[in-house]
Coordinates of C-alpha atoms and ligand atoms in Angstrom, one line a residue:
M37 CA -5.1 11.6 20.7
K38 CA -3.2 10.6 17.3
V39 CA 0.2 10.5 16.3
V40 CA 0.0 10.4 11.8
K41 CA 3.1 9.7 10.0
F42 CA 3.0 10.7 5.8
G43 CA 5.3 9.0 4.2
G44 CA 7.6 10.2 1.1
S45 CA 5.0 10.0 -1.6
S46 CA 2.2 11.5 0.5
L47 CA 4.3 14.4 0.3
A48 CA 6.0 14.4 -3.5
D49 CA 4.9 17.5 -4.6
A50 CA 2.3 21.2 -3.6
G51 CA -1.1 19.3 -4.3
M52 CA 0.1 16.2 -2.2
M53 CA 1.4 17.9 1.1
R54 CA -1.4 20.5 0.6
R55 CA -3.4 17.2 0.5
A56 CA -1.9 16.2 3.5
A57 CA -2.3 18.9 5.3
D58 CA -6.3 19.3 4.9
I59 CA -5.9 15.3 6.0
L60 CA -4.6 16.7 10.1
K61 CA -6.4 19.4 10.0
E62 CA -10.0 18.0 9.3
D63 CA -9.6 16.2 13.1
P64 CA -8.2 18.0 15.7
E65 CA -7.6 14.4 17.5
R66 CA -4.6 14.7 14.8
R67 CA -1.6 17.1 16.9
F68 CA 1.3 15.3 16.2
A69 CA 2.1 15.1 12.5
V70 CA 5.6 12.8 11.7
V71 CA 7.2 13.1 7.5
S72 CA 9.2 12.0 5.6
A73 CA 11.4 13.5 2.7
P74 CA 9.2 14.1 -0.3
G75 CA 9.3 11.1 -2.4
K76 CA 9.0 10.5 -6.4
R77 CA 6.1 12.5 -7.9
F78 CA 6.0 10.4 -11.2
A79 CA 7.9 6.6 -12.2
E80 CA 10.9 7.7 -13.5
D81 CA 11.5 10.8 -11.2
I82 CA 14.0 9.8 -7.8
K83 CA 13.1 10.8 -4.4
I84 CA 14.7 13.6 -2.8
T85 CA 16.5 10.7 0.4
D86 CA 18.8 8.8 -2.8
M87 CA 19.5 12.0 -4.5
L88 CA 20.8 13.3 -1.0
L89 CA 22.7 9.9 -0.7
Q90 CA 23.9 10.0 -4.1
A91 CA 26.1 13.8 -3.4
D92 CA 27.4 12.6 0.1
A93 CA 28.9 9.6 -2.0
E94 CA 29.6 12.7 -4.4
Y95 CA 31.3 14.5 -1.8
R96 CA 33.1 11.2 0.0
S97 CA 34.9 10.5 -3.1
G98 CA 35.9 14.4 -4.1
K99 CA 33.7 14.8 -6.7
D100 CA 31.2 17.6 -6.5
P101 CA 27.9 17.2 -5.1
S102 CA 27.0 21.1 -6.0
G103 CA 25.3 19.6 -9.0
T104 CA 23.0 17.1 -7.5
L105 CA 22.2 19.6 -4.5
S106 CA 21.2 22.0 -6.9
C107 CA 18.1 19.7 -7.9
V108 CA 17.7 18.7 -4.7
K109 CA 17.3 23.0 -4.0
Q110 CA 15.0 23.7 -6.7
R111 CA 12.9 20.6 -5.8
F112 CA 12.2 22.7 -2.4
L113 CA 12.2 26.3 -3.9
E114 CA 9.4 24.9 -6.1
L115 CA 7.4 23.3 -2.6
T116 CA 8.1 27.0 -1.0
E117 CA 6.5 28.9 -4.0
Q118 CA 3.9 27.1 -4.8
L119 CA 2.9 26.2 -1.3
N120 CA 3.7 30.3 -0.8
V121 CA 5.5 29.8 2.7
P122 CA 8.3 31.9 3.7
L123 CA 10.9 29.4 4.0
D124 CA 14.8 31.0 3.3
I125 CA 15.7 27.6 0.9
E126 CA 19.1 29.5 -0.1
S127 CA 20.1 30.4 3.0
E128 CA 18.8 26.5 4.4
F129 CA 21.1 25.1 1.7
E130 CA 24.3 27.8 2.9
I131 CA 24.1 26.0 5.9
I132 CA 23.5 22.3 4.9
Q133 CA 26.8 22.8 2.7
Q134 CA 28.9 24.4 5.8
Q135 CA 27.3 21.1 7.9
M136 CA 28.1 18.8 5.2
K137 CA 32.1 19.3 5.9
K138 CA 31.4 19.2 9.2
Q139 CA 29.7 16.1 10.6
S140 CA 30.8 12.8 10.2
G141 CA 29.2 10.4 8.7
S142 CA 26.8 9.9 5.4
S143 CA 23.5 10.2 7.6
Y144 CA 23.6 14.4 8.1
L145 CA 22.9 15.0 4.2
A146 CA 20.6 12.3 4.0
S147 CA 18.7 13.0 6.3
R148 CA 18.3 17.1 5.5
G149 CA 15.1 15.4 3.3
E150 CA 13.3 15.1 6.1
Y151 CA 14.3 18.0 7.8
L152 CA 13.6 21.1 5.2
S153 CA 10.6 18.6 4.3
A154 CA 9.1 19.3 7.9
K155 CA 9.5 22.9 8.1
I156 CA 7.3 23.5 5.3
F157 CA 5.0 21.1 6.3
A158 CA 4.9 23.1 9.7
L159 CA 4.5 26.8 8.2
L160 CA 1.7 25.1 5.6
T161 CA -0.1 23.0 8.8
D162 CA 0.5 26.2 11.2
R163 CA 2.5 24.5 13.5
P164 CA 5.6 24.2 16.0
F165 CA 8.7 22.4 13.9
I166 CA 10.0 19.9 16.7
D167 CA 13.4 18.8 15.7
A168 CA 13.8 15.0 15.9
A169 CA 17.4 15.6 16.6
D170 CA 16.0 17.2 20.1
L171 CA 13.8 14.0 20.5
I172 CA 15.7 10.7 19.4
V173 CA 18.7 9.3 20.3
F174 CA 21.0 6.7 19.4
N175 CA 23.8 4.9 21.7
E176 CA 27.9 4.4 20.8
N177 CA 26.8 1.0 18.3
H178 CA 24.4 3.0 16.4
F179 CA 21.1 1.5 17.7
L180 CA 18.1 3.5 19.1
N181 CA 19.4 4.7 23.1
E182 CA 15.8 3.8 24.1
A183 CA 15.5 4.9 27.6
E184 CA 16.8 8.1 26.8
T185 CA 14.9 8.5 24.1
Y186 CA 11.4 7.8 25.7
R187 CA 12.6 9.6 29.1
I188 CA 13.5 13.2 26.6
S189 CA 10.8 12.7 23.7
R190 CA 8.4 13.0 27.4
E191 CA 10.2 16.2 28.4
V192 CA 10.4 17.7 25.5
L193 CA 7.0 16.7 23.5
F194 CA 5.2 17.1 27.0
G195 CA 5.4 21.4 25.7
F196 CA 3.5 21.0 23.1
A197 CA 0.0 20.2 22.2
E198 CA 0.8 19.3 18.4
G199 CA 3.9 19.7 16.1
V200 CA 5.4 18.7 13.0
I201 CA 8.6 16.0 13.5
P202 CA 10.4 15.0 11.0
G203 CA 11.6 11.5 10.5
F204 CA 13.7 9.1 9.5
Y205 CA 16.6 10.6 12.1
G206 CA 17.8 11.3 15.5
R207 CA 21.0 12.3 17.2
A208 CA 24.2 10.5 17.4
E209 CA 26.3 9.6 20.8
D210 CA 28.9 12.5 19.3
G211 CA 26.1 15.1 19.1
G212 CA 25.6 14.5 14.9
I213 CA 23.2 13.7 13.3
M214 CA 22.5 9.8 12.4
T215 CA 19.7 8.3 10.9
F216 CA 17.3 4.3 10.6
S217 CA 17.7 2.2 8.0
R218 CA 15.5 3.8 4.7
G219 CA 11.7 4.1 5.6
G220 CA 12.5 4.9 9.6
S221 CA 10.3 7.4 9.4
D222 CA 7.5 4.4 9.6
V223 CA 10.2 4.6 13.4
T224 CA 9.9 7.9 14.4
G225 CA 6.2 7.9 13.9
S226 CA 6.0 4.9 16.0
I227 CA 8.3 6.3 19.1
T228 CA 6.8 9.6 18.9
A229 CA 3.0 7.4 19.4
R230 CA 4.5 6.0 22.3
A231 CA 5.9 8.8 23.5
V232 CA 2.7 10.8 23.7
K233 CA 0.6 8.1 24.6
A234 CA -1.5 8.5 21.9
D235 CA -4.9 6.4 21.3
L236 CA -3.5 5.6 17.1
Y237 CA -0.7 6.3 15.1
E238 CA -2.0 6.6 11.5
N239 CA 0.2 6.2 8.6
W240 CA -0.7 7.5 6.0
T241 CA 1.2 6.1 2.6
D242 CA 0.6 5.3 -1.2
V243 CA -2.1 2.2 -0.4
E244 CA -4.8 1.0 1.1
G245 CA -3.2 -0.7 3.8
I246 CA -2.3 -4.2 3.9
M247 CA -3.9 -6.4 1.1
S248 CA -4.0 -11.3 2.2
A249 CA -1.3 -11.0 -1.4
D250 CA 0.9 -9.1 -3.5
P251 CA -1.1 -7.2 -5.8
R252 CA 1.6 -8.4 -8.8
I253 CA 0.2 -11.0 -8.6
I254 CA -3.1 -11.2 -7.4
D255 CA -6.1 -9.1 -9.1
H256 CA -7.3 -6.8 -6.8
P257 CA -7.2 -8.8 -3.8
R258 CA -8.9 -8.6 -0.7
P259 CA -7.6 -5.7 1.9
V260 CA -6.5 -6.4 5.6
K261 CA -8.6 -4.8 8.3
Y262 CA -7.2 -5.9 11.7
I263 CA -3.7 -8.0 11.1
S264 CA -1.4 -8.5 15.1
Y265 CA 1.8 -7.4 15.5
R266 CA 2.8 -10.9 15.1
E267 CA 0.6 -12.0 11.6
L268 CA 2.2 -8.3 10.2
R269 CA 6.1 -9.0 11.6
E270 CA 5.5 -12.7 9.3
L271 CA 4.1 -11.4 6.3
S272 CA 6.2 -8.2 6.2
Y273 CA 9.5 -10.5 6.5
M274 CA 8.0 -13.0 3.7
G275 CA 7.7 -10.1 1.4
A276 CA 4.9 -8.3 1.8
S277 CA 6.3 -5.3 3.2
V278 CA 3.9 -1.6 4.0
L279 CA 5.6 -0.8 7.0
H280 CA 9.6 -0.8 7.9
E281 CA 10.2 -3.8 10.4
D282 CA 11.6 -2.0 13.1
A283 CA 7.8 0.1 13.6
V284 CA 5.8 -2.5 15.3
F285 CA 8.4 -3.2 18.6
P286 CA 7.9 0.2 20.0
L287 CA 4.4 0.1 20.0
K288 CA 4.2 -3.9 20.9
N289 CA 3.9 -4.0 24.4
T290 CA 1.4 -0.1 24.8
G291 CA -1.9 -1.1 23.1
I292 CA -1.7 1.5 20.8
P293 CA -3.0 0.4 17.1
I294 CA -1.6 1.5 14.0
R295 CA -3.7 2.0 11.3
V296 CA -2.2 2.4 7.2
C297 CA -3.9 4.3 5.3
S298 CA -3.6 5.7 2.0
T299 CA -3.5 9.6 1.2
M300 CA -4.7 8.9 -2.4
N301 CA -8.2 7.4 -1.2
P302 CA -8.8 9.0 2.5
E303 CA -12.4 7.2 2.8
A304 CA -10.8 4.2 2.8
E305 CA -10.6 2.5 6.7
G306 CA -7.5 1.0 5.8
T307 CA -5.7 -1.7 8.2
Y308 CA -5.6 -1.6 11.5
I309 CA -2.3 -3.1 13.3
M310 CA -3.0 -4.4 17.0
A311 CA -2.2 -6.8 19.6
K312 CA -5.2 -8.0 20.2
Y313 CA -8.1 -8.8 17.5
P314 CA -11.3 -7.3 17.8
V315 CA -13.0 -10.4 15.1
D316 CA -13.6 -14.5 15.5
R317 CA -10.2 -15.9 14.8
M318 CA -12.4 -18.9 14.4
S319 CA -13.9 -18.2 11.6
H320 CA -11.2 -15.9 9.7
P321 CA -8.7 -18.0 10.4
V322 CA -6.4 -16.7 7.8
T323 CA -5.5 -12.9 7.7
G324 CA -2.7 -13.2 3.8
I325 CA -0.4 -15.0 1.7
A326 CA 3.4 -14.1 1.6
G327 CA 5.9 -15.3 -0.2
K328 CA 9.5 -15.1 -1.5
K329 CA 11.5 -16.3 -4.2
G330 CA 15.4 -17.3 -4.4
F331 CA 15.8 -20.1 -1.3
S332 CA 18.4 -22.6 -1.6
N333 CA 18.4 -26.2 0.5
L334 CA 21.1 -27.7 2.2
Q335 CA 20.5 -31.3 2.4
I336 CA 23.0 -33.6 4.5
E337 CA 21.4 -37.3 4.5
K338 CA 23.5 -40.1 6.9
A339 CA 22.2 -43.1 8.1
M340 CA 21.7 -43.4 12.1
M341 CA 21.6 -39.3 11.8
N342 CA 19.1 -39.2 15.0
A343 CA 21.7 -41.3 17.9
E344 CA 25.2 -39.2 17.5
I345 CA 24.7 -36.2 19.9
G346 CA 25.8 -32.8 18.4
F347 CA 25.4 -33.8 14.6
G348 CA 22.9 -30.8 13.8
A349 CA 24.8 -28.0 16.2
R350 CA 28.0 -29.3 14.5
V351 CA 26.2 -28.3 11.4
L352 CA 24.5 -25.2 11.7
N353 CA 27.9 -23.6 13.6
I354 CA 29.4 -24.4 10.5
I355 CA 27.2 -22.5 8.6
A356 CA 27.8 -19.7 11.6
S357 CA 30.8 -19.4 10.9
H358 CA 30.6 -18.4 7.5
G359 CA 28.7 -15.6 9.0
I360 CA 24.9 -17.0 7.1
S361 CA 21.6 -16.5 8.9
Y362 CA 19.4 -19.6 8.0
E363 CA 15.4 -19.4 7.9
H364 CA 14.2 -23.3 8.1
T365 CA 15.7 -26.7 9.3
P366 CA 13.0 -29.4 9.1
T367 CA 14.4 -32.9 9.5
S368 CA 14.1 -36.2 9.0
I369 CA 15.2 -39.3 10.9
D370 CA 18.6 -39.1 9.1
I371 CA 17.7 -36.0 7.4
I372 CA 19.1 -32.5 7.7
S373 CA 18.5 -30.1 6.0
V374 CA 19.1 -25.6 5.6
I375 CA 16.8 -24.0 4.2
A376 CA 18.9 -20.2 3.7
E377 CA 18.6 -17.1 0.8
T378 CA 21.0 -18.5 -2.1
A379 CA 22.4 -14.9 -1.8
Y380 CA 23.7 -15.7 1.5
L381 CA 25.0 -19.1 0.6
E382 CA 26.3 -17.9 -3.0
A383 CA 29.5 -17.3 -1.6
H384 CA 30.7 -20.1 0.3
R385 CA 29.0 -23.3 -1.0
N386 CA 32.7 -25.3 -1.6
E387 CA 33.9 -24.2 1.9
I388 CA 30.6 -25.3 3.7
I389 CA 30.0 -28.6 1.4
T390 CA 34.1 -29.3 2.3
E391 CA 33.5 -28.5 6.5
I392 CA 29.8 -30.6 6.5
D393 CA 31.9 -33.6 5.1
E394 CA 35.0 -33.3 7.3
A395 CA 33.0 -33.0 10.5
V396 CA 30.6 -35.3 10.2
H397 CA 31.4 -37.2 6.9
P398 CA 27.1 -37.5 5.3
D399 CA 26.4 -40.5 3.4
R400 CA 25.4 -37.2 1.2
I401 CA 25.1 -33.9 0.5
F402 CA 23.6 -31.4 -1.9
I403 CA 22.8 -28.0 -2.5
Q404 CA 19.9 -27.7 -4.1
D405 CA 19.1 -24.1 -5.8
G406 CA 15.4 -22.5 -7.2
M407 CA 13.4 -22.6 -4.3
A408 CA 10.2 -20.3 -3.8
L409 CA 8.8 -19.8 0.5
V410 CA 5.0 -19.2 0.4
A411 CA 3.6 -18.5 4.1
V412 CA 0.1 -18.8 4.5
V413 CA 0.0 -16.7 7.7
G414 CA -2.4 -16.6 10.7
E415 CA -3.6 -16.3 14.6
G416 CA -5.9 -18.8 13.9
I417 CA -4.5 -21.6 11.4
S418 CA -3.3 -23.7 14.8
A419 CA -7.2 -23.7 16.1
N420 CA -9.1 -24.2 13.3
V421 CA -9.2 -27.6 11.8
G422 CA -8.7 -28.0 7.9
V423 CA -6.6 -25.0 7.5
A424 CA -3.4 -26.6 6.3
A425 CA -5.4 -29.7 4.7
S426 CA -6.8 -27.3 2.1
V427 CA -3.4 -25.5 1.8
L428 CA -2.1 -28.7 0.4
Q429 CA -5.5 -29.2 -0.9
S430 CA -5.3 -26.2 -3.1
I431 CA -1.3 -27.1 -4.1
A432 CA -2.3 -30.2 -4.9
D433 CA -5.2 -29.9 -7.3
A434 CA -3.4 -26.5 -9.0
G435 CA -0.7 -30.0 -10.3
I436 CA 2.5 -28.4 -8.1
N437 CA 4.9 -30.2 -6.4
V438 CA 5.4 -29.2 -2.8
R439 CA 9.3 -29.3 -2.1
M440 CA 9.4 -28.4 1.7
I441 CA 6.9 -28.1 4.4
D442 CA 7.1 -26.4 7.2
A443 CA 3.7 -25.7 9.5
G444 CA 6.1 -23.9 12.6
C445 CA 6.1 -24.2 16.2
S446 CA 5.2 -20.6 16.2
E447 CA 1.6 -22.4 15.0
L448 CA 0.7 -18.6 13.1
N449 CA 2.2 -19.8 9.7
I450 CA 2.2 -23.0 7.8
I451 CA 4.8 -22.8 5.3
I452 CA 5.6 -24.3 1.8
G453 CA 8.7 -24.3 -0.8
V454 CA 8.4 -24.8 -4.0
G455 CA 10.5 -24.3 -6.7
E456 CA 10.1 -20.7 -8.0
D457 CA 8.5 -21.5 -11.6
D458 CA 5.9 -23.1 -9.2
Y459 CA 5.8 -19.6 -7.1
E460 CA 3.0 -17.3 -8.8
K461 CA 1.1 -20.5 -9.7
T462 CA 1.3 -21.4 -5.7
I463 CA 0.1 -18.2 -4.6
H464 CA -3.0 -18.3 -6.8
A465 CA -3.8 -21.7 -6.2
L466 CA -3.7 -20.9 -2.7
Y467 CA -5.6 -17.6 -1.9
H468 CA -8.3 -18.9 -4.3
G469 CA -8.6 -22.3 -2.5
L470 CA -8.5 -20.6 0.9
Y471 CA -10.7 -18.0 -0.2
K472 CA -13.2 -19.3 2.3
Y473 CA -10.9 -18.5 5.7
F474 CA -9.8 -15.0 4.6
Ligands
LIG295 N1 13.0 9.5 3.7 C1 13.8 8.1 3.8 C2 13.6 6.9 2.9 O1 13.3 7.6 2.0 C3 13.1 8.1 5.5 C4 11.7 7.5 4.8 O2 11.2 7.9 4.4 O3 10.9 6.9 5.5 O4 14.1 6.2 3.3

């Protein structure tokens, strides 16, 4: 049995909804469908969820949201007319306008895109609509109440052979509606797949799976056929995002693979995200390369630092007390570096320097901005002789200066810090230099 999720771009207009309906019906194993709100139909278009959030912001600031809401209504009217499905959009919007005044947070309005999208898709595919508010529950701290969610979703879904479920939201403690963070329909899909013990969770989107490098930098990078959950997390964290980062957690210990595939090209196999790797990691040690700009290096130097107990702890406590999360702390005998996003450090830099100065009396302390981090990710890296050498050789051959190397205790990645101006060049050098390892 399969659970499928269609993203907003796969449901953006009537033509796309029909295409998604065909994909669903074509395979009888595709029993439960989770849907997003309709996304952009063209580059300058606005996603339904963005319009709903705008309407909510207008309402909350005392402005009249009816203009924005009527644009949303118009899109749903077009969909029902073109698809010829009997959903009374006018009365749905009357209910939405009444409820909007009763519910406290922004989530209610934001969730209505998924709600209506699922109602329409259910009618189009002739399957029952199952409300996510009856399946997914959040606790008082706004986190998913896992135990209760799996208990009730199993109970409810057991009563259905198939169905269409709106993504992105569930029920809050107070009985109102609560959403996940943006892109959260991916998480609804994972939860559903786990609840019904699916054999596969298919995530239909507008890209043909995960690419081994950023297609905006590398022309037609090699698609990734298999990726482990851990590798996906590393690559997504470093900017290669195709799935919501929380979508992996519900499935991690279940063995249910996720297939990321494209509604635009259903024949393409896409990428399988799985716990166990079906290919030989020794012949394919590297899975992908990803990276991000915008990092700073806070460097603290003091002679005999290695003998001073608690030095590192004092430095990191100061960073933590400013609410800053850091990425890496490479050290040498008398130097400790803290690599963090420049945006986080920005507002606190002077205080941090003063506080560290007072706490540990360094010989030298400074912040160097303009660093990009590039990660080479692959479960087979640690066991394979020569990958690290090729990483550094490829970068050296391209004449790029390495500012930092972190070979990670995770044995899963090698992270290189380079100047932001060298970022694209580094990705090119690594992609071509490591090609034989993919
Ligand atoms: N519609 C929501 C968003 O745009 C959730 C989703 O599509 O997954 O973020």
